Tab-separated table of C-alpha atoms and ligand atoms in Angstrom:
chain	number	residue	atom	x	y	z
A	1274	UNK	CA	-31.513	37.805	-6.735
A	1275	UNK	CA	-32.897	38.197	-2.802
A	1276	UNK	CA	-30.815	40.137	-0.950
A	1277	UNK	CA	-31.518	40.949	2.641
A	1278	UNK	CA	-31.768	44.392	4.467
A	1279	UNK	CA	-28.185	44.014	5.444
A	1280	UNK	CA	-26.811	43.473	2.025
A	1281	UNK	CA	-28.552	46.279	0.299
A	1282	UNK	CA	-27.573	48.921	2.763
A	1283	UNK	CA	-24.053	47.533	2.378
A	1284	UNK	CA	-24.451	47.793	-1.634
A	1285	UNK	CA	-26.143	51.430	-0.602
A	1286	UNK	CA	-22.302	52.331	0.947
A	1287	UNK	CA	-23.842	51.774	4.691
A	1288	UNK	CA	-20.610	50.352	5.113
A	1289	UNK	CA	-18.032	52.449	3.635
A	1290	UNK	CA	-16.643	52.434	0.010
A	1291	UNK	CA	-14.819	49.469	0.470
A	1292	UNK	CA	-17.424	47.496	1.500
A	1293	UNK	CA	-19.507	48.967	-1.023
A	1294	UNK	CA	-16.765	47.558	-3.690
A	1295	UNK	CA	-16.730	43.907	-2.136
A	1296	UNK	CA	-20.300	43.273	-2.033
A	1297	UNK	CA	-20.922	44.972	-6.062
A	1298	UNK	CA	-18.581	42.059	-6.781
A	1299	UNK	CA	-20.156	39.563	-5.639
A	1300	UNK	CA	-23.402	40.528	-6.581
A	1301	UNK	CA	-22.534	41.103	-9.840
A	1302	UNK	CA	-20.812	37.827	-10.083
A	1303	UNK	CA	-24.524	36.410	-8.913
A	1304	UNK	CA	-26.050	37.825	-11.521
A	1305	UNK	CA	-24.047	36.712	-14.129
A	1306	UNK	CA	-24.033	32.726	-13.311
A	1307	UNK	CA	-27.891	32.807	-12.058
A	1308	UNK	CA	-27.129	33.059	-8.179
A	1309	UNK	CA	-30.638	33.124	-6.652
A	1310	UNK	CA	-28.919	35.051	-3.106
A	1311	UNK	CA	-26.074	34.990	-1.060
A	1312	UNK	CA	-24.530	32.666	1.252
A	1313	UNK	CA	-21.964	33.530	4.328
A	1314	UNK	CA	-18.674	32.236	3.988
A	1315	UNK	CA	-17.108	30.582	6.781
A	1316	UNK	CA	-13.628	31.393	5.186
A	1317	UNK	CA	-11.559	32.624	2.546
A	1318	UNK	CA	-8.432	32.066	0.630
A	1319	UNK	CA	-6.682	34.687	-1.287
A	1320	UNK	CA	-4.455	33.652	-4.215
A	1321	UNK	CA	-2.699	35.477	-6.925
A	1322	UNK	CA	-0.255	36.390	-4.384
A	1323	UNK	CA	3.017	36.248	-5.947
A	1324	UNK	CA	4.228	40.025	-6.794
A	1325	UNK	CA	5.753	37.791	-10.410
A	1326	UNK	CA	1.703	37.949	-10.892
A	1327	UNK	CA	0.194	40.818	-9.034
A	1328	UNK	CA	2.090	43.628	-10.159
A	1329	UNK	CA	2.449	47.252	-9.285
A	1330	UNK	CA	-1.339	47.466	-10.876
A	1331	UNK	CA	-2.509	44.500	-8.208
A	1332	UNK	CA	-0.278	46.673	-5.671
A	1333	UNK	CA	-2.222	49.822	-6.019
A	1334	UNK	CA	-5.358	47.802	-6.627
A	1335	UNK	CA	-4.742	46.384	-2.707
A	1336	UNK	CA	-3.550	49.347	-1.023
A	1337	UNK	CA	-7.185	51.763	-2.824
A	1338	UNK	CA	-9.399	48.982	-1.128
A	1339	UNK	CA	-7.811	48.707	2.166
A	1340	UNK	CA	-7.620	52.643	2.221
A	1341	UNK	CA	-11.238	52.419	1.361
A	1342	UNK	CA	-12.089	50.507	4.257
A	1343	UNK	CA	-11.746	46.936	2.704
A	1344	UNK	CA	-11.402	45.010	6.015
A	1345	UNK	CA	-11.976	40.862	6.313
A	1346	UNK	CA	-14.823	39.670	8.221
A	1347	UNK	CA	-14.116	36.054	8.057
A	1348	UNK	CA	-10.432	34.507	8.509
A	1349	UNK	CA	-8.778	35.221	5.476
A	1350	UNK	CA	-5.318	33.517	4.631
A	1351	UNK	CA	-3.244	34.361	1.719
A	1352	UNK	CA	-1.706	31.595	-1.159
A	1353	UNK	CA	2.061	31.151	-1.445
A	1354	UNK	CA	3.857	34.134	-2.280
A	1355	UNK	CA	7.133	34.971	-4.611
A	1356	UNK	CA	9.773	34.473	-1.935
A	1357	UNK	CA	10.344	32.656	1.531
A	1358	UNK	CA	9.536	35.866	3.364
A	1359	UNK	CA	12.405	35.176	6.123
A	1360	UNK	CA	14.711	33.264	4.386
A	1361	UNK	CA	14.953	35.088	0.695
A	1362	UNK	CA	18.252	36.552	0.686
A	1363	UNK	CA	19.461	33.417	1.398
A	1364	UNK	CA	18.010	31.632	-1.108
A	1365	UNK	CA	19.057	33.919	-3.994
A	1366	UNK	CA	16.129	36.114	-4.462
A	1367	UNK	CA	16.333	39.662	-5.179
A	1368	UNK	CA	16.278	42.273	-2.822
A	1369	UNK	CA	14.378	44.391	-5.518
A	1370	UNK	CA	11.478	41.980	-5.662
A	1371	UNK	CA	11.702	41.043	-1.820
A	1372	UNK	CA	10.545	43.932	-1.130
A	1373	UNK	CA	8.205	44.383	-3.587
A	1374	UNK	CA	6.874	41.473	-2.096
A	1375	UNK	CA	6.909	42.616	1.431
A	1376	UNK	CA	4.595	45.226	0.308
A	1377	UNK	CA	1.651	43.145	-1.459
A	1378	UNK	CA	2.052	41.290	2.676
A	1379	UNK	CA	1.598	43.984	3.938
A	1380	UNK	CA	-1.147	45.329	1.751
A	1381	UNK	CA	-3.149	42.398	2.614
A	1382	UNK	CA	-2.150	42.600	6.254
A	1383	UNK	CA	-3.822	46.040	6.456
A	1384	UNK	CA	-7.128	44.460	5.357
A	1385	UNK	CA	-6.871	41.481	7.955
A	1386	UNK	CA	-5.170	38.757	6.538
A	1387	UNK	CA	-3.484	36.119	7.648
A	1388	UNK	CA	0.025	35.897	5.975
A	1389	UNK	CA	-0.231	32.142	5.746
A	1390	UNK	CA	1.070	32.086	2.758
A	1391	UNK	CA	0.266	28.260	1.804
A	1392	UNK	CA	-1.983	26.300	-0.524
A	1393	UNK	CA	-2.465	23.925	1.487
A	1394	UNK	CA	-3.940	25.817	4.753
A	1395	UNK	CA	-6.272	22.350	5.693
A	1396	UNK	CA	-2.545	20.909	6.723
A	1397	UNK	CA	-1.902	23.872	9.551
A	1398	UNK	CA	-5.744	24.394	10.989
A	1399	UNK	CA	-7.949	25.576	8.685
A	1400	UNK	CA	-10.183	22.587	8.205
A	1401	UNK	CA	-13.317	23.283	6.894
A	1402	UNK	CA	-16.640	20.991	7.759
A	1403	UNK	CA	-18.623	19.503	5.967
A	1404	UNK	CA	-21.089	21.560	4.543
A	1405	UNK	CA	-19.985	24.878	4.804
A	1406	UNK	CA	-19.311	27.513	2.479
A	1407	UNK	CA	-16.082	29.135	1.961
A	1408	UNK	CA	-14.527	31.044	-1.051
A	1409	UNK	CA	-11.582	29.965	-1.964
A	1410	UNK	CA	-9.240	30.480	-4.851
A	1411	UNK	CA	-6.308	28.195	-5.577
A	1412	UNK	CA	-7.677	25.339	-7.358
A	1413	UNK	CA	-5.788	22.068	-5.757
A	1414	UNK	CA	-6.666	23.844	-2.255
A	1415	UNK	CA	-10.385	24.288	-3.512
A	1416	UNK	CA	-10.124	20.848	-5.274
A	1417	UNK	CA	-9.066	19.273	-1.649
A	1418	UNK	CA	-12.144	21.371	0.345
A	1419	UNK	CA	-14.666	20.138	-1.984
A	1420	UNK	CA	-13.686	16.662	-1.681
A	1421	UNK	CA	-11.547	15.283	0.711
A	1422	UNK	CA	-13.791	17.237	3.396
A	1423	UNK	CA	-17.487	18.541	1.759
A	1424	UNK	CA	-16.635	21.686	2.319
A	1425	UNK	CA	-18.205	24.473	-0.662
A	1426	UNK	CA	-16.637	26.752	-2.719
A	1427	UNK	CA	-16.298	27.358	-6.296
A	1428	UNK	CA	-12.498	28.575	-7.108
A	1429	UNK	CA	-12.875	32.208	-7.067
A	1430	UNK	CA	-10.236	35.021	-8.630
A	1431	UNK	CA	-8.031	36.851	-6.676
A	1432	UNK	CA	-10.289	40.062	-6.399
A	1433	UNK	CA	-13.629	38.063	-6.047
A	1434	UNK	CA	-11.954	35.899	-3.177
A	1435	UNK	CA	-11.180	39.133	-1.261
A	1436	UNK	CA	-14.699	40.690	-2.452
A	1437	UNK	CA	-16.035	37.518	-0.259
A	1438	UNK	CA	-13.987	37.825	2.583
A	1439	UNK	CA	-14.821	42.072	3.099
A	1440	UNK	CA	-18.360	41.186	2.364
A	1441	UNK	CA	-18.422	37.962	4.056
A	1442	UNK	CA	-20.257	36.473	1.703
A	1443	UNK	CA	-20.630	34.709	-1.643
A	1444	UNK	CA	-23.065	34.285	-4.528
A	1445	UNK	CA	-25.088	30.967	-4.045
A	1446	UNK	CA	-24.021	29.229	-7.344
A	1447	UNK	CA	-22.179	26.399	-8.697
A	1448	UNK	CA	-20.341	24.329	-6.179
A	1449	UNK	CA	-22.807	25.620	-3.624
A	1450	UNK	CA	-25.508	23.631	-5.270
A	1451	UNK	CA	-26.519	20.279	-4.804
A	1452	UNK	CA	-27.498	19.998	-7.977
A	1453	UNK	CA	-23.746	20.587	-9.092
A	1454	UNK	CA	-22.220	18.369	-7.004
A	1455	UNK	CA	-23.133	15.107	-8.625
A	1456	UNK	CA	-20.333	13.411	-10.992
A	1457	UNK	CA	-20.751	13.356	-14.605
A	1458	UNK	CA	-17.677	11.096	-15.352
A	1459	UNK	CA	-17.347	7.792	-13.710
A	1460	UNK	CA	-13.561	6.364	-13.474
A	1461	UNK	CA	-12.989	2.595	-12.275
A	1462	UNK	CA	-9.040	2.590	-11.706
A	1463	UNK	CA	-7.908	-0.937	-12.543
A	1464	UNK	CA	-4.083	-0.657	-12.445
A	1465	UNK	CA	-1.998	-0.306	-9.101
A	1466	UNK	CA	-1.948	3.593	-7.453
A	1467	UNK	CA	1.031	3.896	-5.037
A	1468	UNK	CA	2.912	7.116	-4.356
A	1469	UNK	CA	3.138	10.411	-4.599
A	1470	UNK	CA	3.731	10.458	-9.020
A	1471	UNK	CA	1.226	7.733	-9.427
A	1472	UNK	CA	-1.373	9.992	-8.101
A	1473	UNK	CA	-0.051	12.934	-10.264
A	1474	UNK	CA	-0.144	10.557	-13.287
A	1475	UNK	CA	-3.725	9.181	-12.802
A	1476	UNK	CA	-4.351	12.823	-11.900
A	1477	UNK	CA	-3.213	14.189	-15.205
A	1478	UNK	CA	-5.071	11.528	-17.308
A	1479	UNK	CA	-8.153	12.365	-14.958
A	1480	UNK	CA	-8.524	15.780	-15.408
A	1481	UNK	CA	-7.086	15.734	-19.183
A	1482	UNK	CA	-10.343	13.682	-20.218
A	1483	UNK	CA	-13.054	15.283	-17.449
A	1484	UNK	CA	-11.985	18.581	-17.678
A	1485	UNK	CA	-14.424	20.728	-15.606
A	1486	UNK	CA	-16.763	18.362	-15.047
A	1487	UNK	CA	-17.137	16.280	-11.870
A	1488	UNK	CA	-15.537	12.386	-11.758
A	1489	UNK	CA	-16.559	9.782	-9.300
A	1490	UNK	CA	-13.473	7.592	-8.347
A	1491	UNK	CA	-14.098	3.957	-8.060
A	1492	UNK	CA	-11.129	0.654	-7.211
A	1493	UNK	CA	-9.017	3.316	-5.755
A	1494	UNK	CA	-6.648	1.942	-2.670
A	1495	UNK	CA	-7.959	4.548	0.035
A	1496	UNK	CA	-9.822	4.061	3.041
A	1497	UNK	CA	-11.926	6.677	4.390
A	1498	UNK	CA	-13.376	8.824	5.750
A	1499	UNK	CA	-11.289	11.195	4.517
A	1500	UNK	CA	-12.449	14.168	6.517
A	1501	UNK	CA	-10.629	12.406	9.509
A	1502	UNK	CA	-8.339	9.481	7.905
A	1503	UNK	CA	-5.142	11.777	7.200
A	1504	UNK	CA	-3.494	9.185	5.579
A	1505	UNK	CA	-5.443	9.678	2.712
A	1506	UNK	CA	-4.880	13.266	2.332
A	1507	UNK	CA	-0.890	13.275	0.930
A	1508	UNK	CA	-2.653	11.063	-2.094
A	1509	UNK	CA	-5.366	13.074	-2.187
A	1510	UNK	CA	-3.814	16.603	-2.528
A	1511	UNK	CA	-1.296	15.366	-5.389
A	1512	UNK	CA	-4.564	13.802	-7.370
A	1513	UNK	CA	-6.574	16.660	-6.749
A	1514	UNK	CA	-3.952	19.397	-7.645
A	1515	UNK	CA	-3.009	17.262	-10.761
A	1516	UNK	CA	-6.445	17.098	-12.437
A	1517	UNK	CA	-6.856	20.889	-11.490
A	1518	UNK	CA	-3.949	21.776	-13.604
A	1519	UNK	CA	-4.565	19.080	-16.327
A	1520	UNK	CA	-8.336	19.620	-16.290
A	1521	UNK	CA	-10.538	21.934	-14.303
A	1522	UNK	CA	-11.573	19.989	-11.822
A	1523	UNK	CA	-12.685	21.910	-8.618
A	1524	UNK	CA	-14.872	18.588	-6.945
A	1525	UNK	CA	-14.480	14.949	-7.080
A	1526	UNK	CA	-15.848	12.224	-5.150
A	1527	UNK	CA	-14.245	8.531	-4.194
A	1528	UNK	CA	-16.550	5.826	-3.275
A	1529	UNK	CA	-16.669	4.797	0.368
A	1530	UNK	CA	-14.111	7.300	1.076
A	1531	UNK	CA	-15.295	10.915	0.667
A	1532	UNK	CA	-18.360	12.259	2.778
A	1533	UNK	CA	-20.733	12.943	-0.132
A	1534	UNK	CA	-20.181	9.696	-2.106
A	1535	UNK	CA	-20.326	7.847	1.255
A	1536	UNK	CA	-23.684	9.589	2.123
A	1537	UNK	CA	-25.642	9.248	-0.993
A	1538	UNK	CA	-25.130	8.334	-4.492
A	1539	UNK	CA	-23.135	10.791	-6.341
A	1540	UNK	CA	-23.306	9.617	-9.991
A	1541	UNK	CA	-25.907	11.300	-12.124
A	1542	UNK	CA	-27.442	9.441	-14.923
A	1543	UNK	CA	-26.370	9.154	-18.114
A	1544	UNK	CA	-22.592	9.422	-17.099
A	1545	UNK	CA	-19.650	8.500	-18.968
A	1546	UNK	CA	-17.308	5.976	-18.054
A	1547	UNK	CA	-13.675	6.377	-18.096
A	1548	UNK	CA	-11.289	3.032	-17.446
A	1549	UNK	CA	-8.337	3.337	-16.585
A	1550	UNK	CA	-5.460	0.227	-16.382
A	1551	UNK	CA	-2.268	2.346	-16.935
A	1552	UNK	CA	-0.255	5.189	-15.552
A	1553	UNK	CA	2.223	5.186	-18.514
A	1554	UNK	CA	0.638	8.182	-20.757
A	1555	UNK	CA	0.353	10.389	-17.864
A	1556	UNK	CA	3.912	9.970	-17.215
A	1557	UNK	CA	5.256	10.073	-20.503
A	1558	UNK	CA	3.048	13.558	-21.328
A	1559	UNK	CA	4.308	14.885	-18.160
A	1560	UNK	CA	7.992	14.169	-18.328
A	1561	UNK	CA	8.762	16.193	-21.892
A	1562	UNK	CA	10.825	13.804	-24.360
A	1563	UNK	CA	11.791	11.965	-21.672
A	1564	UNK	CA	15.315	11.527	-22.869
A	1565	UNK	CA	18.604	11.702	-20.574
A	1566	UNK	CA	19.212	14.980	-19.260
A	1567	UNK	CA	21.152	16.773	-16.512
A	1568	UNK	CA	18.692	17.876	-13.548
A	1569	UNK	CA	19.204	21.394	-11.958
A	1570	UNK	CA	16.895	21.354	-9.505
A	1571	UNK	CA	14.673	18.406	-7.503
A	1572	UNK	CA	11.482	19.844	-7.003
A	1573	UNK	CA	9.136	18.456	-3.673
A	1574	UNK	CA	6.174	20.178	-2.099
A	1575	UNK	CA	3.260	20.971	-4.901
A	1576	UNK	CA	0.956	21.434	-3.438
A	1577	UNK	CA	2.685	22.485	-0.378
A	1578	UNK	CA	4.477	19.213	1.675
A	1579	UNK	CA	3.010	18.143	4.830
A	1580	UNK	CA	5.436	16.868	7.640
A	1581	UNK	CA	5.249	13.117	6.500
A	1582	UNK	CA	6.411	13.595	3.265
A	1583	UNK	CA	9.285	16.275	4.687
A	1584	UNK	CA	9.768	13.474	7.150
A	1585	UNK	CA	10.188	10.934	3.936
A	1586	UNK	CA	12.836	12.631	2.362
A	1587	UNK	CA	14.724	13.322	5.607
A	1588	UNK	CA	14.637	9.899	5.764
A	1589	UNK	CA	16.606	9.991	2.479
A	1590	UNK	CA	18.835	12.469	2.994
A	1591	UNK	CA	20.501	10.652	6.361
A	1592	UNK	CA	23.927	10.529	5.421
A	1593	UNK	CA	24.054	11.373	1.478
A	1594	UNK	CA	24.850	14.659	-0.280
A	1595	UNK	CA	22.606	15.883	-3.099
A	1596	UNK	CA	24.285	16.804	-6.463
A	1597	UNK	CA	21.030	19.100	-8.123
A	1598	UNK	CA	19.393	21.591	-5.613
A	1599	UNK	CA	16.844	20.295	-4.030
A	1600	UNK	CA	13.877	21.964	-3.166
A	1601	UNK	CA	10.957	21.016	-0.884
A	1602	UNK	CA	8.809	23.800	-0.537
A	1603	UNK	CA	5.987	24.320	2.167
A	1604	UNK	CA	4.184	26.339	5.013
A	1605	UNK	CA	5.806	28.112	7.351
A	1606	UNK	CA	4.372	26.408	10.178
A	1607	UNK	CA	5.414	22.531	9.011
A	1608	UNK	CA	8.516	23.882	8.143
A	1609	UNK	CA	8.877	24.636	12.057
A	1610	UNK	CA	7.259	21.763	12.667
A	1611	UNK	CA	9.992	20.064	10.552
A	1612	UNK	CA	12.791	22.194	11.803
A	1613	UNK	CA	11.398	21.362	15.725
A	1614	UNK	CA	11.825	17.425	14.630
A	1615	UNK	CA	15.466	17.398	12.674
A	1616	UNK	CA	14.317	16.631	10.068
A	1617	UNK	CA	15.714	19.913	8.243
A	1618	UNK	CA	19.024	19.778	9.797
A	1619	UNK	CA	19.162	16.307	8.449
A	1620	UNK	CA	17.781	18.255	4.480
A	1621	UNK	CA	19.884	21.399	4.875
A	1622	UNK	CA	23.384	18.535	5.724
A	1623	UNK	CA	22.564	16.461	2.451
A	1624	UNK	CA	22.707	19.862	0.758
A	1625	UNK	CA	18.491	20.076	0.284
A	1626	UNK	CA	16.796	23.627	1.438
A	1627	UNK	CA	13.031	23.373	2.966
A	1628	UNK	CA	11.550	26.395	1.723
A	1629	UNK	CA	8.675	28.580	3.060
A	1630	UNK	CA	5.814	30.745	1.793
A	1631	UNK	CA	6.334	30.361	-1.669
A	1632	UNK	CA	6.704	27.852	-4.617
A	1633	UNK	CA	9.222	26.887	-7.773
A	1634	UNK	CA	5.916	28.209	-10.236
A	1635	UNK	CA	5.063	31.432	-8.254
A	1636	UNK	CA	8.837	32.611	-7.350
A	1637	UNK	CA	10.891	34.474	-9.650
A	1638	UNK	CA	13.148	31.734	-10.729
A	1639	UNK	CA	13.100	32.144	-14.330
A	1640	UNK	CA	16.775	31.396	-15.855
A	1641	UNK	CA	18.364	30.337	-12.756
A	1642	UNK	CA	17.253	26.382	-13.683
A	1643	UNK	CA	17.314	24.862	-16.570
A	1644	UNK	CA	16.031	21.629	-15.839
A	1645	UNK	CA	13.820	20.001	-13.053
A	1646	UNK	CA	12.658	16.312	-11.961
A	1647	UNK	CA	9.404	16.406	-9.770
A	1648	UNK	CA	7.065	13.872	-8.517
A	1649	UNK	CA	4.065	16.386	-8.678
A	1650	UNK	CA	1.795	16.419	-11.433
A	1651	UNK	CA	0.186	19.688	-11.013
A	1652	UNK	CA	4.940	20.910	-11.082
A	1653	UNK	CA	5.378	18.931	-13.782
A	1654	UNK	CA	2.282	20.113	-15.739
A	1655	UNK	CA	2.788	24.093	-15.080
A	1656	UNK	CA	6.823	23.660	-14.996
A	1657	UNK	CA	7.708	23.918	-18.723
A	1658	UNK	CA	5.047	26.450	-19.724
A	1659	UNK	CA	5.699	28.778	-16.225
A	1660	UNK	CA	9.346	28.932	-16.253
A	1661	UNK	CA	10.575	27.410	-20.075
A	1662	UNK	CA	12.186	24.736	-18.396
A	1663	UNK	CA	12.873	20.813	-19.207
A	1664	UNK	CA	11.192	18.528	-16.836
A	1665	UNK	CA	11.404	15.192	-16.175
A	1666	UNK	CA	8.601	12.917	-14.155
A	1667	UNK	CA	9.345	10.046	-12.005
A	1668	UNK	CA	8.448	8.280	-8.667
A	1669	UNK	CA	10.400	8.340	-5.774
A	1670	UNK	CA	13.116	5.548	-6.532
A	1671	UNK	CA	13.511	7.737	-9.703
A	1672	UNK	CA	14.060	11.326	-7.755
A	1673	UNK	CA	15.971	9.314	-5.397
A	1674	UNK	CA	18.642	8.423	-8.351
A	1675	UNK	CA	18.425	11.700	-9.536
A	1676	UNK	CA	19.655	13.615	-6.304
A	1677	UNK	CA	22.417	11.427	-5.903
A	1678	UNK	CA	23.763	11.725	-10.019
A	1679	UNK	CA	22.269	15.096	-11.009
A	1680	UNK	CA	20.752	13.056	-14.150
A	1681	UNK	CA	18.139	11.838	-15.194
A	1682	UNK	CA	18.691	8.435	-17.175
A	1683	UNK	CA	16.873	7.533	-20.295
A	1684	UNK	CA	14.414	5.176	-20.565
A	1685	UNK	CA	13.359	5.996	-16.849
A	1686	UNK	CA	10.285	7.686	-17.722
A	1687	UNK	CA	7.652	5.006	-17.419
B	255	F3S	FE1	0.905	25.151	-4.468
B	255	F3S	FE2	2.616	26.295	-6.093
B	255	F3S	FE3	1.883	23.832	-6.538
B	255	F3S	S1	0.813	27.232	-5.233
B	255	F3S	S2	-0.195	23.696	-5.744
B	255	F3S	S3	3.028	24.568	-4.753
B	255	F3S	S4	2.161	25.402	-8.091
């Protein structure tokens, strides 16, 4: 692998231990996939956040580099962690873990990091161009860089992410390729796609049978580009996050709509062809036996929720009182966005909470629900195996029911 004069004095400790340890990393990860040098990244995000994940180990681990000198170079924003960091106590979380949590913050704080706490950080600024390389680490965020905007990254760990981001740099491999950027699996959609559990469900079926390969989209109802046309992106996210959960999927492409397949063509030869003219076995795989069941908790916001779809279920709430919790969880800044345009006085009335910095799979909420209905297929996919807890996947007129009865009726999972 090349390196220049600057990187091997930093691998030579020029820079301090800490840098020392970032740039190792990343070399080393160059050398194992074939890198043939490094590129800089124009940004990083951080996951493996969640103390539930990190640990006391992933404590210490933080607070030795950042004593070491581990200090961003590029901005640097952190994935959602265990609890709404303002509004925990509230919600039920323990003080124990609060501030257990407080501390892995602040660990990352003292290295430079934003506490953005988000996966979805292209909804409050950080929107990559095309082009550029970042690294970035949770997979429907990298998923939504890769496509919606032709942005690079492969989805990096939680150390290597943070390796990048004190280094500034990655190892030139994989998604930063051109050569690894064309779609193996072609999919020509021939049923209807509308709303937020469609998308989920076609995501699902997507991912299930392309695992970590690349799929080309065609006969989907978008309109690009999708680097600018933000009414594409709500769709977008909950496909994206779907087949990275179901699948591997870090990159896809949809014809005419994102900025590689509308630049050049994106299928490589010899493909495989996947049709697909129903939804039904996504939803059925994602909503367990799909029987009647009591609903604890209505789950909104994975990936994160912008400020339409807070707006949407505002909309709902106007007047009604929820029987299950519901839960629509989010960044901290659309949730002052939301907050600045009622909508969560209108949430928090019906009896809904609009929470921040965290999520139902990365908080500590083990044995406090039993049951959950989501619209999110990337929720309803990690739900049951994260948290050992019944879930049940509908569309909107479905969750709709569901807040209003606290049950979920049989036969409504198709
Ligand atoms: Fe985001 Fe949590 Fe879903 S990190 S993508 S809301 S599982």
């Amino acid at each position: 692998m090349q390196l220049t004069a600057k990187e091997q004095a930093m691998l030579a400790g020029a820079e301090g231990a800490g840098v020392r340890k970032a740039i190792e990393i990343v070399v080393a990860l160059g050398q194992i996939y074939g890198a043939d040098r490094l590129v800089p990244v124009e940004s990083v995000q951080v996951a493996g956040v969640s103390y539930k994940n990190l640990g006391a180990a992933g404590l210490a681990f933080l607070r030795e580099w950042a004593e070491e000198g581990g200090q961003v170079r590029v901005p640097t924003m952190l994935n959602p962690a265990g609890i709404d960091l303002e509004r925990w106590r509230a919600l039920g979380f323990d003080e124990t873990f609060a501030a257990q949590q407080s501390q892995v913050v602040a660990a990352f704080a003292a290295m430079g990091i934003e506490p953005t706490c988000t996966c979805t950080p292209y909804l409050v600024g950080h929107v990559p161009e095309l082009g550029t390389h970042l690294a970035w680490a949770e997979s429907s965020a990298v998923s939504f860089v890769n496509a919606v905007l032709g942005a690079r990254t492969n989805r990096e760990g939680g150390p290597s992410a943070i390796a990048a981001a004190i280094s500034g740099r990655t190892a030139r491999y994989g998604l930063h390729c051109d050569e690894n950027r064309l779609a193996s699996v072609e999919v020509v959609v021939r049923c209807p796609v509308q709303g937020a559990a469609d998308w989920g469900a076609l995501g699902y079926l997507v991912g299930k049978a392309a695992r970590n390969r690349v799929p080309l989209f065609r006969g989907l109802p978008l309109d690009g580009p999708s680097e600018t046309n933000r009414a594409v992106w709500d769709p977008l996210k909950a496909l994206g996050a779907a087949m990275a959960a179901s699948g591997a999927v870090a990159l896809y492409h949809v014809a005419g709509v994102t900025p590689e397949a509308r630049q050049a063509e994106m299928l490589q030869s010899g493909h495989e062809t996947l049709i697909i003219d129903s939804l039904a076995a996504g939803y059925r795989a994602l909503s367990g036996d799909g029987g009647p069941l009591r609903i604890d908790l209505v789950w909104f916001g994975c990936p994160h929720a912008s400020l339409d779809e807070i707006a949407e279920l505002a909309g709902f709430a106007a007047g009604k009182r929820f029987v299950p919790a519901v839960w629509i969880t989010t960044s901290r800044q659309v949730r002052e966005a939301a907050q600045a345009a009622g909508h969560l006085a209108t949430i928090e009335a019906a009896g809904g909470e609009v929470v921040a910095d965290t999520c139902v799979v990365v908080a500590p909420v083990e044995g406090r629900f039993r049951s959950m209905a989501t619209l999110s297929g990337k929720g309803g996919y990690y739900a049951p195996s994260y948290l050992g807890i019944q879930v049940r996947y509908g569309d909107w007129e479905q969750l709709q029911q569901v807040m209003l009865t606290g049950r979920w009726k049989a036969g409504d999972d198709s």
